[in-house]
Amino acid sequence: MNLEEYFARTGYKGCTEKQDLETLTDIFQHHIRAVPFENLSIHCGEKITLELEHVYNKIVRRKRGGWCMENNQLLGWVLKGLGYDTSFLGAYVFNPHQNAYATLMTHLVVKVVIDGKAFIVDGGFGVSYQMWQPMELVSGKDQPQAPGVFRFTEINGVWYLEKMRRKQYIPNQSFSNSDLLEKKECRKVYMFSLEPRTVEDFRFQCTYLQTSPDSLFTKKSICTLQTTDGFRALIGWTLTETTYNYKENMDLVEFVTLEDEEVEKTLKEKFNITLERKLVPINVKGSYTI
């Protein structure tokens, strides 16, 4: 494993000598625009494991993506290798359909400290809740980014992330009531504490999420990638392409339903993913909004 090969994968050609916020942001943005958030392994007969070498080979050499435990573990390794002060935290994801946070800590994020200031770096959430810049770990401060306005709120040692989105224009009106569309303009994303975690803390969750019939990830095949002006997502057979702020305070959300034979071609053309095994798309309704 080496950093040069990782940077070739993400297309980053910038500075690696400075451990500053500007460099961190640049490295991070190259990652989220090159490496999809995806769970396709579950739906093409592969097992997701948390060994760093396996994650590295999958993302860097096989040019795949991964979920938070893969993307953020790799990002953490890269940043630590560059000399950043990094640690892992564990988060509980908000389920909008149950209007509650998960009881299982399933989301791994990276905390980076620069000149005494802490930032959250999360390259493993995908869709419109994917931050585009490291977020300063400060309570009650609006942090506007291209995807919308993010904000942390701290209450009794627990940190909550929420996001305010713009209005949405959906040209294909047959999708205007899609269960994939988030109806609320302000949405809770996840909660976490500052207790340092290790990858070992996520072993059970990694197995559970890819095997349990109650898991979102067994109910939906997901592949999503950030672009320079928005993001793309393939959920089952539904391809969405979102353009942020294409008009004043308005995001453009375009939907199309693919045929079975179009899925593989779309993964290659839109997400630069070529699977080694046959994908079986799935999209059980509920529990996931873009």
PDB file of C-alpha atoms in Angstrom, residues 14-244:
ATOM      1  CA  GLY A  14      -1.509  18.800  -5.177  1.00  0.00           C
ATOM      2  CA  CYS A  15       0.686  19.412  -2.164  1.00  0.00           C
ATOM      3  CA  THR A  16       1.308  16.652   0.377  1.00  0.00           C
ATOM      4  CA  GLU A  17       3.848  18.483   2.537  1.00  0.00           C
ATOM      5  CA  LYS A  18       1.487  20.760   4.483  1.00  0.00           C
ATOM      6  CA  GLN A  19      -0.891  19.466   7.122  1.00  0.00           C
ATOM      7  CA  ASP A  20      -3.288  22.387   6.730  1.00  0.00           C
ATOM      8  CA  LEU A  21      -7.043  22.694   6.129  1.00  0.00           C
ATOM      9  CA  GLU A  22      -6.660  23.717   2.479  1.00  0.00           C
ATOM     10  CA  THR A  23      -4.673  20.570   1.647  1.00  0.00           C
ATOM     11  CA  LEU A  24      -7.047  18.383   3.655  1.00  0.00           C
ATOM     12  CA  THR A  25     -10.068  19.820   1.808  1.00  0.00           C
ATOM     13  CA  ASP A  26      -8.456  19.269  -1.593  1.00  0.00           C
ATOM     14  CA  ILE A  27      -7.513  15.639  -0.821  1.00  0.00           C
ATOM     15  CA  PHE A  28     -11.003  15.019   0.590  1.00  0.00           C
ATOM     16  CA  GLN A  29     -12.818  16.461  -2.439  1.00  0.00           C
ATOM     17  CA  HIS A  30     -10.748  14.359  -4.825  1.00  0.00           C
ATOM     18  CA  HIS A  31     -11.723  11.281  -2.805  1.00  0.00           C
ATOM     19  CA  ILE A  32     -15.496  11.858  -2.807  1.00  0.00           C
ATOM     20  CA  ARG A  33     -15.506  12.626  -6.567  1.00  0.00           C
ATOM     21  CA  ALA A  34     -13.500   9.525  -7.462  1.00  0.00           C
ATOM     22  CA  VAL A  35     -14.573   6.896  -4.930  1.00  0.00           C
ATOM     23  CA  PRO A  36     -18.294   6.030  -4.815  1.00  0.00           C
ATOM     24  CA  PHE A  37     -20.256   5.337  -1.673  1.00  0.00           C
ATOM     25  CA  GLU A  38     -21.620   1.900  -2.583  1.00  0.00           C
ATOM     26  CA  ASN A  39     -22.766  -1.430  -1.170  1.00  0.00           C
ATOM     27  CA  LEU A  40     -22.767  -3.422  -4.410  1.00  0.00           C
ATOM     28  CA  SER A  41     -20.651  -6.235  -2.940  1.00  0.00           C
ATOM     29  CA  ILE A  42     -23.689  -7.361  -0.927  1.00  0.00           C
ATOM     30  CA  HIS A  43     -25.709  -7.733  -4.126  1.00  0.00           C
ATOM     31  CA  CYS A  44     -23.113  -9.462  -6.268  1.00  0.00           C
ATOM     32  CA  GLY A  45     -22.032 -12.244  -3.916  1.00  0.00           C
ATOM     33  CA  GLU A  46     -18.969 -10.628  -2.344  1.00  0.00           C
ATOM     34  CA  LYS A  47     -18.189 -10.216   1.350  1.00  0.00           C
ATOM     35  CA  ILE A  48     -17.253  -6.817   2.772  1.00  0.00           C
ATOM     36  CA  THR A  49     -14.378  -7.046   5.239  1.00  0.00           C
ATOM     37  CA  LEU A  50     -12.662  -4.343   7.277  1.00  0.00           C
ATOM     38  CA  GLU A  51      -9.022  -5.382   6.867  1.00  0.00           C
ATOM     39  CA  LEU A  52      -7.233  -2.255   5.635  1.00  0.00           C
ATOM     40  CA  GLU A  53      -5.286  -4.112   2.923  1.00  0.00           C
ATOM     41  CA  HIS A  54      -8.530  -5.569   1.574  1.00  0.00           C
ATOM     42  CA  VAL A  55     -10.163  -2.111   1.597  1.00  0.00           C
ATOM     43  CA  TYR A  56      -7.108  -0.629  -0.136  1.00  0.00           C
ATOM     44  CA  ASN A  57      -7.111  -3.296  -2.859  1.00  0.00           C
ATOM     45  CA  LYS A  58     -10.840  -2.927  -3.430  1.00  0.00           C
ATOM     46  CA  ILE A  59     -10.896   0.878  -3.687  1.00  0.00           C
ATOM     47  CA  VAL A  60      -7.453   1.705  -5.053  1.00  0.00           C
ATOM     48  CA  ARG A  61      -6.588  -1.282  -7.274  1.00  0.00           C
ATOM     49  CA  ARG A  62     -10.007  -2.613  -8.273  1.00  0.00           C
ATOM     50  CA  LYS A  63     -11.385   0.930  -8.583  1.00  0.00           C
ATOM     51  CA  ARG A  64     -14.467   0.179  -6.534  1.00  0.00           C
ATOM     52  CA  GLY A  65     -16.118   2.244  -3.828  1.00  0.00           C
ATOM     53  CA  GLY A  66     -17.319   1.230  -0.394  1.00  0.00           C
ATOM     54  CA  TRP A  67     -19.399   2.241   2.579  1.00  0.00           C
ATOM     55  CA  CYS A  68     -18.328   4.407   5.529  1.00  0.00           C
ATOM     56  CA  MET A  69     -16.195   1.753   7.256  1.00  0.00           C
ATOM     57  CA  GLU A  70     -14.194   1.342   4.052  1.00  0.00           C
ATOM     58  CA  ASN A  71     -14.078   4.906   2.687  1.00  0.00           C
ATOM     59  CA  ASN A  72     -13.330   6.606   5.982  1.00  0.00           C
ATOM     60  CA  GLN A  73     -10.903   3.947   7.158  1.00  0.00           C
ATOM     61  CA  LEU A  74      -8.899   4.456   3.957  1.00  0.00           C
ATOM     62  CA  LEU A  75      -9.121   8.261   4.281  1.00  0.00           C
ATOM     63  CA  GLY A  76      -7.932   8.021   7.874  1.00  0.00           C
ATOM     64  CA  TRP A  77      -4.946   5.917   6.799  1.00  0.00           C
ATOM     65  CA  VAL A  78      -4.060   8.424   4.053  1.00  0.00           C
ATOM     66  CA  LEU A  79      -4.292  11.443   6.346  1.00  0.00           C
ATOM     67  CA  LYS A  80      -2.323   9.771   9.126  1.00  0.00           C
ATOM     68  CA  GLY A  81       0.347   8.835   6.575  1.00  0.00           C
ATOM     69  CA  LEU A  82       0.611  12.502   5.610  1.00  0.00           C
ATOM     70  CA  GLY A  83       1.144  13.523   9.225  1.00  0.00           C
ATOM     71  CA  TYR A  84      -2.347  14.696  10.202  1.00  0.00           C
ATOM     72  CA  ASP A  85      -3.579  14.187  13.777  1.00  0.00           C
ATOM     73  CA  THR A  86      -6.450  11.773  13.132  1.00  0.00           C
ATOM     74  CA  SER A  87      -8.782   9.504  15.099  1.00  0.00           C
ATOM     75  CA  PHE A  88     -11.983   7.562  14.420  1.00  0.00           C
ATOM     76  CA  LEU A  89     -15.393   8.297  15.949  1.00  0.00           C
ATOM     77  CA  GLY A  90     -18.608   6.270  15.835  1.00  0.00           C
ATOM     78  CA  ALA A  91     -22.031   7.667  14.913  1.00  0.00           C
ATOM     79  CA  TYR A  92     -25.666   6.594  15.133  1.00  0.00           C
ATOM     80  CA  VAL A  93     -27.533   7.319  11.884  1.00  0.00           C
ATOM     81  CA  PHE A  94     -30.960   8.969  11.881  1.00  0.00           C
ATOM     82  CA  ASN A  95     -33.786   6.943  10.305  1.00  0.00           C
ATOM     83  CA  PRO A  96     -36.388   9.386   8.914  1.00  0.00           C
ATOM     84  CA  HIS A  97     -39.065   6.707   8.547  1.00  0.00           C
ATOM     85  CA  GLN A  98     -38.811   5.761  12.212  1.00  0.00           C
ATOM     86  CA  ASN A  99     -38.047   9.365  13.237  1.00  0.00           C
ATOM     87  CA  ALA A 100     -35.312   8.046  15.521  1.00  0.00           C
ATOM     88  CA  TYR A 101     -31.569   7.488  15.660  1.00  0.00           C
ATOM     89  CA  ALA A 102     -30.324   3.918  15.220  1.00  0.00           C
ATOM     90  CA  THR A 103     -29.538   2.001  18.404  1.00  0.00           C
ATOM     91  CA  LEU A 104     -26.487   0.453  16.726  1.00  0.00           C
ATOM     92  CA  MET A 105     -23.324   2.490  16.115  1.00  0.00           C
ATOM     93  CA  THR A 106     -22.899   1.820  12.403  1.00  0.00           C
ATOM     94  CA  HIS A 107     -21.220   4.940  11.019  1.00  0.00           C
ATOM     95  CA  LEU A 108     -17.470   5.507  11.196  1.00  0.00           C
ATOM     96  CA  VAL A 109     -16.129   9.058  10.745  1.00  0.00           C
ATOM     97  CA  VAL A 110     -12.696  10.666  10.966  1.00  0.00           C
ATOM     98  CA  LYS A 111     -11.770  13.464  13.359  1.00  0.00           C
ATOM     99  CA  VAL A 112      -8.787  15.600  12.329  1.00  0.00           C
ATOM    100  CA  VAL A 113      -7.138  18.212  14.561  1.00  0.00           C
ATOM    101  CA  ILE A 114      -5.273  21.090  12.866  1.00  0.00           C
ATOM    102  CA  ASP A 115      -3.600  23.774  14.996  1.00  0.00           C
ATOM    103  CA  GLY A 116      -5.806  22.877  17.942  1.00  0.00           C
ATOM    104  CA  LYS A 117      -9.058  23.017  15.924  1.00  0.00           C
ATOM    105  CA  ALA A 118     -11.059  19.806  15.444  1.00  0.00           C
ATOM    106  CA  PHE A 119     -12.754  18.922  12.156  1.00  0.00           C
ATOM    107  CA  ILE A 120     -15.024  16.047  11.118  1.00  0.00           C
ATOM    108  CA  VAL A 121     -14.044  14.423   7.817  1.00  0.00           C
ATOM    109  CA  ASP A 122     -16.711  12.068   6.490  1.00  0.00           C
ATOM    110  CA  GLY A 123     -16.258  10.649   2.999  1.00  0.00           C
ATOM    111  CA  GLY A 124     -18.704   7.809   3.540  1.00  0.00           C
ATOM    112  CA  PHE A 125     -22.292   9.006   3.617  1.00  0.00           C
ATOM    113  CA  GLY A 126     -23.149   9.676  -0.011  1.00  0.00           C
ATOM    114  CA  VAL A 127     -26.073  11.380  -1.751  1.00  0.00           C
ATOM    115  CA  SER A 128     -27.061  14.894  -0.608  1.00  0.00           C
ATOM    116  CA  TYR A 129     -25.898  14.324   2.993  1.00  0.00           C
ATOM    117  CA  GLN A 130     -22.294  13.959   1.848  1.00  0.00           C
ATOM    118  CA  MET A 131     -20.279  16.936   3.112  1.00  0.00           C
ATOM    119  CA  TRP A 132     -17.956  18.483   0.536  1.00  0.00           C
ATOM    120  CA  GLN A 133     -15.572  20.102   3.021  1.00  0.00           C
ATOM    121  CA  PRO A 134     -14.280  19.086   6.450  1.00  0.00           C
ATOM    122  CA  MET A 135     -16.642  20.477   9.074  1.00  0.00           C
ATOM    123  CA  GLU A 136     -15.345  22.411  12.035  1.00  0.00           C
ATOM    124  CA  LEU A 137     -16.415  20.682  15.241  1.00  0.00           C
ATOM    125  CA  VAL A 138     -18.239  23.636  16.775  1.00  0.00           C
ATOM    126  CA  SER A 139     -21.792  23.718  18.137  1.00  0.00           C
ATOM    127  CA  GLY A 140     -24.592  25.866  16.732  1.00  0.00           C
ATOM    128  CA  LYS A 141     -22.709  27.327  13.764  1.00  0.00           C
ATOM    129  CA  ASP A 142     -24.191  27.137  10.263  1.00  0.00           C
ATOM    130  CA  GLN A 143     -21.582  25.789   7.828  1.00  0.00           C
ATOM    131  CA  PRO A 144     -22.786  26.484   4.263  1.00  0.00           C
ATOM    132  CA  GLN A 145     -21.417  24.169   1.565  1.00  0.00           C
ATOM    133  CA  ALA A 146     -22.444  23.367  -2.019  1.00  0.00           C
ATOM    134  CA  PRO A 147     -24.843  20.561  -0.927  1.00  0.00           C
ATOM    135  CA  GLY A 148     -26.631  22.860   1.558  1.00  0.00           C
ATOM    136  CA  VAL A 149     -26.143  24.187   5.081  1.00  0.00           C
ATOM    137  CA  PHE A 150     -24.711  21.747   7.633  1.00  0.00           C
ATOM    138  CA  ARG A 151     -24.717  22.319  11.381  1.00  0.00           C
ATOM    139  CA  PHE A 152     -23.453  20.536  14.487  1.00  0.00           C
ATOM    140  CA  THR A 153     -25.273  20.925  17.795  1.00  0.00           C
ATOM    141  CA  GLU A 154     -23.748  19.610  21.034  1.00  0.00           C
ATOM    142  CA  ILE A 155     -25.989  18.655  23.960  1.00  0.00           C
ATOM    143  CA  ASN A 156     -24.501  17.046  27.087  1.00  0.00           C
ATOM    144  CA  GLY A 157     -21.491  15.660  25.257  1.00  0.00           C
ATOM    145  CA  VAL A 158     -23.504  14.265  22.330  1.00  0.00           C
ATOM    146  CA  TRP A 159     -23.030  15.884  18.918  1.00  0.00           C
ATOM    147  CA  TYR A 160     -25.838  16.040  16.366  1.00  0.00           C
ATOM    148  CA  LEU A 161     -25.378  16.702  12.628  1.00  0.00           C
ATOM    149  CA  GLU A 162     -28.220  18.127  10.584  1.00  0.00           C
ATOM    150  CA  LYS A 163     -28.528  19.537   7.083  1.00  0.00           C
ATOM    151  CA  MET A 164     -30.779  22.155   5.518  1.00  0.00           C
ATOM    152  CA  ARG A 165     -31.434  21.668   1.810  1.00  0.00           C
ATOM    153  CA  ARG A 166     -32.710  23.895  -0.966  1.00  0.00           C
ATOM    154  CA  LYS A 167     -36.016  23.508  -2.763  1.00  0.00           C
ATOM    155  CA  GLN A 168     -36.071  20.798  -5.431  1.00  0.00           C
ATOM    156  CA  TYR A 169     -37.153  20.909  -9.074  1.00  0.00           C
ATOM    157  CA  ILE A 170     -38.093  17.478 -10.449  1.00  0.00           C
ATOM    158  CA  PRO A 171     -38.720  17.629 -14.231  1.00  0.00           C
ATOM    159  CA  ASN A 172     -40.034  14.044 -14.350  1.00  0.00           C
ATOM    160  CA  GLN A 173     -43.222  14.558 -12.338  1.00  0.00           C
ATOM    161  CA  SER A 174     -43.916  10.833 -12.127  1.00  0.00           C
ATOM    162  CA  PHE A 175     -41.138  10.800  -9.479  1.00  0.00           C
ATOM    163  CA  SER A 176     -42.388  13.826  -7.518  1.00  0.00           C
ATOM    164  CA  ASN A 177     -43.717  11.560  -4.748  1.00  0.00           C
ATOM    165  CA  SER A 178     -40.855   9.056  -4.857  1.00  0.00           C
ATOM    166  CA  ASP A 179     -39.969   7.579  -1.455  1.00  0.00           C
ATOM    167  CA  LEU A 180     -36.339   8.399  -2.354  1.00  0.00           C
ATOM    168  CA  LEU A 181     -37.074  12.137  -2.104  1.00  0.00           C
ATOM    169  CA  GLU A 182     -36.534  13.818   1.250  1.00  0.00           C
ATOM    170  CA  LYS A 183     -39.658  15.830   2.058  1.00  0.00           C
ATOM    171  CA  LYS A 184     -38.263  17.846   4.978  1.00  0.00           C
ATOM    172  CA  GLU A 185     -36.025  20.832   4.264  1.00  0.00           C
ATOM    173  CA  CYS A 186     -34.102  20.325   7.522  1.00  0.00           C
ATOM    174  CA  ARG A 187     -32.973  16.771   8.124  1.00  0.00           C
ATOM    175  CA  LYS A 188     -31.178  15.092  11.025  1.00  0.00           C
ATOM    176  CA  VAL A 189     -28.248  13.006   9.753  1.00  0.00           C
ATOM    177  CA  TYR A 190     -26.487  11.341  12.706  1.00  0.00           C
ATOM    178  CA  MET A 191     -25.306  11.737  16.292  1.00  0.00           C
ATOM    179  CA  PHE A 192     -21.957  10.859  17.869  1.00  0.00           C
ATOM    180  CA  SER A 193     -19.745  11.320  20.906  1.00  0.00           C
ATOM    181  CA  LEU A 194     -16.043  12.228  20.938  1.00  0.00           C
ATOM    182  CA  GLU A 195     -15.024   8.859  22.387  1.00  0.00           C
ATOM    183  CA  PRO A 196     -12.207   7.543  20.165  1.00  0.00           C
ATOM    184  CA  ARG A 197     -13.088   4.335  18.305  1.00  0.00           C
ATOM    185  CA  THR A 198     -11.145   1.670  16.431  1.00  0.00           C
ATOM    186  CA  VAL A 199     -12.106  -0.376  13.391  1.00  0.00           C
ATOM    187  CA  GLU A 200     -12.527  -3.326  15.791  1.00  0.00           C
ATOM    188  CA  ASP A 201     -15.551  -1.529  17.268  1.00  0.00           C
ATOM    189  CA  PHE A 202     -17.338  -2.000  13.923  1.00  0.00           C
ATOM    190  CA  ARG A 203     -16.755  -5.735  13.260  1.00  0.00           C
ATOM    191  CA  PHE A 204     -20.213  -6.860  14.390  1.00  0.00           C
ATOM    192  CA  GLN A 205     -21.936  -3.988  12.574  1.00  0.00           C
ATOM    193  CA  CYS A 206     -20.092  -4.785   9.342  1.00  0.00           C
ATOM    194  CA  THR A 207     -21.431  -8.344   9.400  1.00  0.00           C
ATOM    195  CA  TYR A 208     -24.911  -7.335  10.567  1.00  0.00           C
ATOM    196  CA  LEU A 209     -25.411  -4.644   7.912  1.00  0.00           C
ATOM    197  CA  GLN A 210     -24.617  -7.009   5.050  1.00  0.00           C
ATOM    198  CA  THR A 211     -26.574 -10.036   6.324  1.00  0.00           C
ATOM    199  CA  SER A 212     -29.609  -8.897   8.347  1.00  0.00           C
ATOM    200  CA  PRO A 213     -32.955  -8.733   6.481  1.00  0.00           C
ATOM    201  CA  ASP A 214     -33.653  -5.609   8.591  1.00  0.00           C
ATOM    202  CA  SER A 215     -30.593  -3.805   7.263  1.00  0.00           C
ATOM    203  CA  LEU A 216     -31.089  -0.963   4.789  1.00  0.00           C
ATOM    204  CA  PHE A 217     -28.112  -2.288   2.855  1.00  0.00           C
ATOM    205  CA  THR A 218     -29.652  -5.707   2.163  1.00  0.00           C
ATOM    206  CA  LYS A 219     -32.863  -4.007   0.996  1.00  0.00           C
ATOM    207  CA  LYS A 220     -31.260  -1.632  -1.494  1.00  0.00           C
ATOM    208  CA  SER A 221     -28.377  -1.771  -3.940  1.00  0.00           C
ATOM    209  CA  ILE A 222     -26.749   1.662  -3.690  1.00  0.00           C
ATOM    210  CA  CYS A 223     -24.055   3.422  -5.688  1.00  0.00           C
ATOM    211  CA  THR A 224     -23.595   7.170  -5.357  1.00  0.00           C
ATOM    212  CA  LEU A 225     -20.828   9.527  -6.451  1.00  0.00           C
ATOM    213  CA  GLN A 226     -20.273  13.246  -5.930  1.00  0.00           C
ATOM    214  CA  THR A 227     -19.668  15.350  -9.055  1.00  0.00           C
ATOM    215  CA  THR A 228     -18.319  18.873  -9.502  1.00  0.00           C
ATOM    216  CA  ASP A 229     -21.850  20.326  -9.320  1.00  0.00           C
ATOM    217  CA  GLY A 230     -23.928  17.719  -7.457  1.00  0.00           C
ATOM    218  CA  PHE A 231     -24.117  13.938  -7.248  1.00  0.00           C
ATOM    219  CA  ARG A 232     -25.339  10.820  -9.017  1.00  0.00           C
ATOM    220  CA  ALA A 233     -27.041   7.866  -7.396  1.00  0.00           C
ATOM    221  CA  LEU A 234     -28.161   4.473  -8.633  1.00  0.00           C
ATOM    222  CA  ILE A 235     -30.624   2.921  -6.172  1.00  0.00           C
ATOM    223  CA  GLY A 236     -31.844  -0.415  -7.525  1.00  0.00           C
ATOM    224  CA  TRP A 237     -32.870   0.487 -11.077  1.00  0.00           C
ATOM    225  CA  THR A 238     -33.462   4.202 -10.336  1.00  0.00           C
ATOM    226  CA  LEU A 239     -30.771   6.590 -11.557  1.00  0.00           C
ATOM    227  CA  THR A 240     -30.868  10.114 -10.153  1.00  0.00           C
ATOM    228  CA  GLU A 241     -28.653  13.046 -11.071  1.00  0.00           C
ATOM    229  CA  THR A 242     -28.774  16.106  -8.845  1.00  0.00           C
ATOM    230  CA  THR A 243     -27.380  19.523  -9.750  1.00  0.00           C
ATOM    231  CA  TYR A 244     -26.960  21.815  -6.746  1.00  0.00           C
TER     232      TYR A 244
END
